[in-house]
Coordinates of C-alpha atoms in Angstrom, one line a residue:
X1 CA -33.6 83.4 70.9
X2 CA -31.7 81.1 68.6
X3 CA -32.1 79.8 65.3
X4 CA -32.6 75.7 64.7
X5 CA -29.5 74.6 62.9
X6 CA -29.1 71.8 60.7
X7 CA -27.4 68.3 62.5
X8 CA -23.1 68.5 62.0
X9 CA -22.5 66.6 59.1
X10 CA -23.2 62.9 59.2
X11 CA -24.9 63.1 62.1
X12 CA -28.1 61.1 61.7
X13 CA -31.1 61.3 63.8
X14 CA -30.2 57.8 64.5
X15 CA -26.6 58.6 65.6
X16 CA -28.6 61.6 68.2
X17 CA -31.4 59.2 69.8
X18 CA -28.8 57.2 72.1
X19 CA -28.3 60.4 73.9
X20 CA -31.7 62.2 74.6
X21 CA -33.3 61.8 77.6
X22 CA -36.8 59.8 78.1
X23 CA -38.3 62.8 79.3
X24 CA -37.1 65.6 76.4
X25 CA -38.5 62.7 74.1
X26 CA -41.7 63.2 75.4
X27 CA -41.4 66.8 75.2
X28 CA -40.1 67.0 71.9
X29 CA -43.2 65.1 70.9
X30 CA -45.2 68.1 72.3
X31 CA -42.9 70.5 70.2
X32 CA -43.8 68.8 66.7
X33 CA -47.6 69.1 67.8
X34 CA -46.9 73.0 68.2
X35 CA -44.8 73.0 64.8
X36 CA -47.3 71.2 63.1
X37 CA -49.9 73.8 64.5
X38 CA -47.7 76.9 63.4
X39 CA -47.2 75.2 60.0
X40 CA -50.8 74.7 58.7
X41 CA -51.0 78.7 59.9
X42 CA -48.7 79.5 57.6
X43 CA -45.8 80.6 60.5
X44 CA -42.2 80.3 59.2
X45 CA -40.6 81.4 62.0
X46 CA -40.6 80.9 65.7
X47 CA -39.2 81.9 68.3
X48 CA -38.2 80.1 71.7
X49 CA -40.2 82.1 73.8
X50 CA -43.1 81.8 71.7
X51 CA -42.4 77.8 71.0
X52 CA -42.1 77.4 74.7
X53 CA -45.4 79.1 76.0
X54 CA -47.0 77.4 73.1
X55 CA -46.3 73.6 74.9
X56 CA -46.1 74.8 78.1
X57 CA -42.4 74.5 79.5
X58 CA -40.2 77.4 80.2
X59 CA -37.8 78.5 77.3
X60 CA -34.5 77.6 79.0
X61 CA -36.0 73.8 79.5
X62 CA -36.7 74.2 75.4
X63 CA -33.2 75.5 74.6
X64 CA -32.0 72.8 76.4
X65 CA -34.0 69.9 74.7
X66 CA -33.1 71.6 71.5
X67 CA -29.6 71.2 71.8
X68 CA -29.9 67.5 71.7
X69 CA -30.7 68.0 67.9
X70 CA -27.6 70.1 67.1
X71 CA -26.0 72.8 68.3
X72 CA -27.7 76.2 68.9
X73 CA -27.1 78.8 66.1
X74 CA -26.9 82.6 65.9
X75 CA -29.0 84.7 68.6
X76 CA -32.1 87.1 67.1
X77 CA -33.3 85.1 64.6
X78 CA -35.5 82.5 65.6
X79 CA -36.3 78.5 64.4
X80 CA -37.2 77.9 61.0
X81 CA -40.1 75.8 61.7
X82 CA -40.6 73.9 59.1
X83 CA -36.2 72.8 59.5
X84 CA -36.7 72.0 63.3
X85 CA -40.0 69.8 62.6
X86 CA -38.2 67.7 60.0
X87 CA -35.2 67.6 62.3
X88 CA -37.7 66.1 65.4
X89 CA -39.4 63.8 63.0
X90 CA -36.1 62.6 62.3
X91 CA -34.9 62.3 65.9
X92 CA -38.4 60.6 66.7
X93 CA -37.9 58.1 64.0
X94 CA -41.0 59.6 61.7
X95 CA -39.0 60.6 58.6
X96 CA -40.5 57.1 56.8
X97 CA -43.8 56.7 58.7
X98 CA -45.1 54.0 60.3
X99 CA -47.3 51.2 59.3
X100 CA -49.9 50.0 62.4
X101 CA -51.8 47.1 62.9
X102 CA -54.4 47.3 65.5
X103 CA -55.6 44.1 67.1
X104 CA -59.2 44.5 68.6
X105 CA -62.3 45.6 66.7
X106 CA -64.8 46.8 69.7
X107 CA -65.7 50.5 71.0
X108 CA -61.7 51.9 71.6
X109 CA -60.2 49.9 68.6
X110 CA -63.0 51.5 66.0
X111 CA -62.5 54.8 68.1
X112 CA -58.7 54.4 67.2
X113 CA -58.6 53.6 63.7
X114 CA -61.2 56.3 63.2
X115 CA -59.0 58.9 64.5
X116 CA -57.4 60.8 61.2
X117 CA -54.7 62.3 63.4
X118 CA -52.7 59.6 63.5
X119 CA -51.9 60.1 59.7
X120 CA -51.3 63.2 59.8
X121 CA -48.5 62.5 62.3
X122 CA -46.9 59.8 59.7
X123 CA -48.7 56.6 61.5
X124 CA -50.7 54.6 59.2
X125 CA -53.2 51.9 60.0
X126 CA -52.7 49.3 57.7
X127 CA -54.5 46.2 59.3
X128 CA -57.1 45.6 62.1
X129 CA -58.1 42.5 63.6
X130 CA -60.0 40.8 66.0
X131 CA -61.5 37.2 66.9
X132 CA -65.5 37.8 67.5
X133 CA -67.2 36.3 64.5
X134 CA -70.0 38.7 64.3
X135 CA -67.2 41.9 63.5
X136 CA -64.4 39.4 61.4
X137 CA -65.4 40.9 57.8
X138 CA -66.9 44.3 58.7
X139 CA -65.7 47.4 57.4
X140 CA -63.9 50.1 60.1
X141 CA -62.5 53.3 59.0
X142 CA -62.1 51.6 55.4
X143 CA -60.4 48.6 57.2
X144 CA -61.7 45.1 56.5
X145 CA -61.6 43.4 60.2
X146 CA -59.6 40.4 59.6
X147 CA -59.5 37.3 61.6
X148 CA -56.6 37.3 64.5
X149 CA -55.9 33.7 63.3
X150 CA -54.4 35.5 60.1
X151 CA -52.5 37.7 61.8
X152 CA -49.1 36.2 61.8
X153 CA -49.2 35.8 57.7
X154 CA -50.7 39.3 57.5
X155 CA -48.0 40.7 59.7
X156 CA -45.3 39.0 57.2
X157 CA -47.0 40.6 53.9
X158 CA -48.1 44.1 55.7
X159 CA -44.8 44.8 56.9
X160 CA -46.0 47.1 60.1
X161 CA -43.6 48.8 62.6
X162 CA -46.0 49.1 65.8
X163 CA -48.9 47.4 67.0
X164 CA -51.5 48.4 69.0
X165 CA -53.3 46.3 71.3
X166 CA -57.1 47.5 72.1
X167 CA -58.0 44.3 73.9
X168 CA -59.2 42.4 77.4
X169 CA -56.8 41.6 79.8
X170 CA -57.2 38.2 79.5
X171 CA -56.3 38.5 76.1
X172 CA -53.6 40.9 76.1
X173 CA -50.8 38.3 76.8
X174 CA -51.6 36.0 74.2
X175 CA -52.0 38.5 71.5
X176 CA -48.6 40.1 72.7
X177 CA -47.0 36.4 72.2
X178 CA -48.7 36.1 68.9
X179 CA -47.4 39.7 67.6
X180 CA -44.1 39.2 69.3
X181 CA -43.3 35.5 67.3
X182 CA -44.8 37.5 64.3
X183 CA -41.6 39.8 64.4
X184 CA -43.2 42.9 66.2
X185 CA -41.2 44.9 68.0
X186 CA -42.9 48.2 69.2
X187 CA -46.1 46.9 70.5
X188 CA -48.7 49.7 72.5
X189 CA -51.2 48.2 74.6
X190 CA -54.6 49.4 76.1
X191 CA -54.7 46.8 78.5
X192 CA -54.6 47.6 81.6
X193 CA -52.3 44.4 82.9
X194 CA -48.9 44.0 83.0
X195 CA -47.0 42.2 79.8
X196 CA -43.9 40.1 79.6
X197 CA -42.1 40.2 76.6
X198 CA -38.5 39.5 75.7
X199 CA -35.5 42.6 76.8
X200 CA -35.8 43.6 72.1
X201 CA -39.0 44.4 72.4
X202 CA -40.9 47.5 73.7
X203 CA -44.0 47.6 75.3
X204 CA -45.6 51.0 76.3
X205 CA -49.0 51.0 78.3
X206 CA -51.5 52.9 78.5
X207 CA -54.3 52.6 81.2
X208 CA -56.8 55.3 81.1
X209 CA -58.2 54.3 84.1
X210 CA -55.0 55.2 86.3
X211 CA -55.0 58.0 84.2
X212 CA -58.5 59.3 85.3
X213 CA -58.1 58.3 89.2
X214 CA -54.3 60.6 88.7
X215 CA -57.1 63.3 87.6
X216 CA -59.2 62.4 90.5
X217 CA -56.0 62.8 93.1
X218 CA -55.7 66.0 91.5
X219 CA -59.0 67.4 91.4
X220 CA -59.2 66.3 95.2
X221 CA -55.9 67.8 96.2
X222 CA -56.6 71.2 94.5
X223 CA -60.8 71.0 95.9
X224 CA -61.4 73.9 98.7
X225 CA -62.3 72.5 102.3
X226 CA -65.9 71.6 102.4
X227 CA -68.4 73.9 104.4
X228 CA -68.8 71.6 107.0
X229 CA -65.1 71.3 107.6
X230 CA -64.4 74.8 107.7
X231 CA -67.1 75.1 110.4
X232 CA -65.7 72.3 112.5
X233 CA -61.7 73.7 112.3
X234 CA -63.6 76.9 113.3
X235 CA -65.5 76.0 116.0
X236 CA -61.8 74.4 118.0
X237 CA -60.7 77.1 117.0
X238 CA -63.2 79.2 119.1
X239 CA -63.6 76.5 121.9
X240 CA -59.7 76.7 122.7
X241 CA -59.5 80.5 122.6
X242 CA -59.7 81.4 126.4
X243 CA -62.9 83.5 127.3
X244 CA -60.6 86.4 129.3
X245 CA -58.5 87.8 125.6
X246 CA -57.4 91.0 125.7
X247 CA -56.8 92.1 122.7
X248 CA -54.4 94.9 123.9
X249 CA -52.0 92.4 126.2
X250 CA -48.7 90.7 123.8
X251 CA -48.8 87.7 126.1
X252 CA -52.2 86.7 125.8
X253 CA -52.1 87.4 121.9
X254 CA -49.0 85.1 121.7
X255 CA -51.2 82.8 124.3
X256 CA -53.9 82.5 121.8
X257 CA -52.2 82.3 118.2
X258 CA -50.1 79.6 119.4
X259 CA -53.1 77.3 119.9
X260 CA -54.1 76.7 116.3
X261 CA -56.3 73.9 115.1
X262 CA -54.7 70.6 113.3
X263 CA -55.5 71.4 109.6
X264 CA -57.6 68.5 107.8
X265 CA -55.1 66.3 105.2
X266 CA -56.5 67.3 101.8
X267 CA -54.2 64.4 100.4
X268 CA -55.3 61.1 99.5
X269 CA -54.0 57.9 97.7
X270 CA -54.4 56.3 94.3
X271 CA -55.8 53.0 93.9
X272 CA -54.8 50.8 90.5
X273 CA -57.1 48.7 90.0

């Protein structure tokens, strides 16, 4: 095991993020969840066996992800974890928070701003918005719903980081122009269409639908045959076996084996809707 060492000097987490991989970022997300975790239980020290079972990747993957943040230190001592969690909230850009505006006030943008865990991870919700008159001026989560009219002079005095989009498609473009001419530059978005915005800005989407029918693939690969299946492979089966087997005789064991039924195709395909 090795111990977390602190960045070579003047290296910022900045200066580190050109260089990490897209899919170690999403990993070392998974490894400040599992700090976090170890923290509020009062661990101080972790190994990389332990971290690694803990989010579910082998330790050598860990090691390697690791490295990106500094070089690896001395052997038999472990990661200090409250060091390497301020190192990967460094690397992830955390270190100062984020401020959040959230534009769309129905069942998933309530659902969203109610969620405390998004504080507790250094992202702050500091404005929601929406255009239905009937929710413009109702309380959420301690958030006055403002009109999405304001938003460009709300954006200007709130000063937010990210914005998160918890709207109808039909809506979704114009919403990401409006944020975009408002200075946004991190924008997540719920919708499940496709958004254009200019090469500076980053737009990550969610769609939970794809995500449940990737689920559905899943749980439809991994399902056992079904009982009528089985029967009908079996019955081929039986009804190409010639009558005259002897169990004893090579040739006709090899004559029989050889003749196997097609298996069904358990695979199927995933439809985005």
């Amino acid at each position: 095991m090795t111990e977390q060492h602190e960045a070579p000097s003047g290296v910022s987490g900045r200066a580190l993020q050109k260089d990490i991989p897209q899919a170690t970022v999403a990993r070392l997300a998974t490894y400040l969840r599992v700090l976090a975790m170890l923290a509020d239980d009062g661990v101080a020290i972790v190994s990389s066996e332990e971290l690694a079972v803990a989010a579910g990747v082998n330790s050598a993957k860990l090691r390697k992800d690791l490295s990106f943040l500094g070089p690896n230190g001395v052997r038999g001592v472990g990661y200090d974890v409250a060091k390497l969690r301020t190192r990967i909230e460094d690397v992830l850009g955390l270190s100062q928070g984020h401020r959040v505006v959230l534009v769309g006030a129905g069942n998933l943008g309530r659902a969203l701003v109610g969620y405390g865990g998004f504080r507790r991870r250094g992202f702050t919700v500091v404005g929601m918005f929406d255009n239905h008159p009937e929710v413009i001026g109702r309380s959420v989560a301690g958030l006055e719903v403002r009109d999405v009219a304001d938003l460009a002079p709300a954006v200007d005095a709130l000063k937010p980081t990210i914005a998160v989009l918890a709207v109808p498609d039909d809506a979704a473009q114009d919403v990401c122009d409006l944020l975009v001419a408002s200075g946004l530059q991190s924008i997540l978005s719920f919708a499940p269409c496709e958004l254009t915005a200019p090469e500076t800005v980053e737009v990550r989407r969610v769609d939970l639908a794809v995500e449940l029918q990737m689920l559905s693939f899943e749980t439809a690969r991994n399902a056992p045959p079904l009982p009528e299946v089985v029967h009908a492979v079996s019955g081929r089966i039986a009804h190409r076996a010639p009558a005259h087997t002897a169990a004893g005789h090579p040739a006709l064991k090899h004559s029989t084996t050889s003749h196997s039924a097609t298996e069904p195709s358990s695979k199927g395909s995933v439809v985005t809707p």
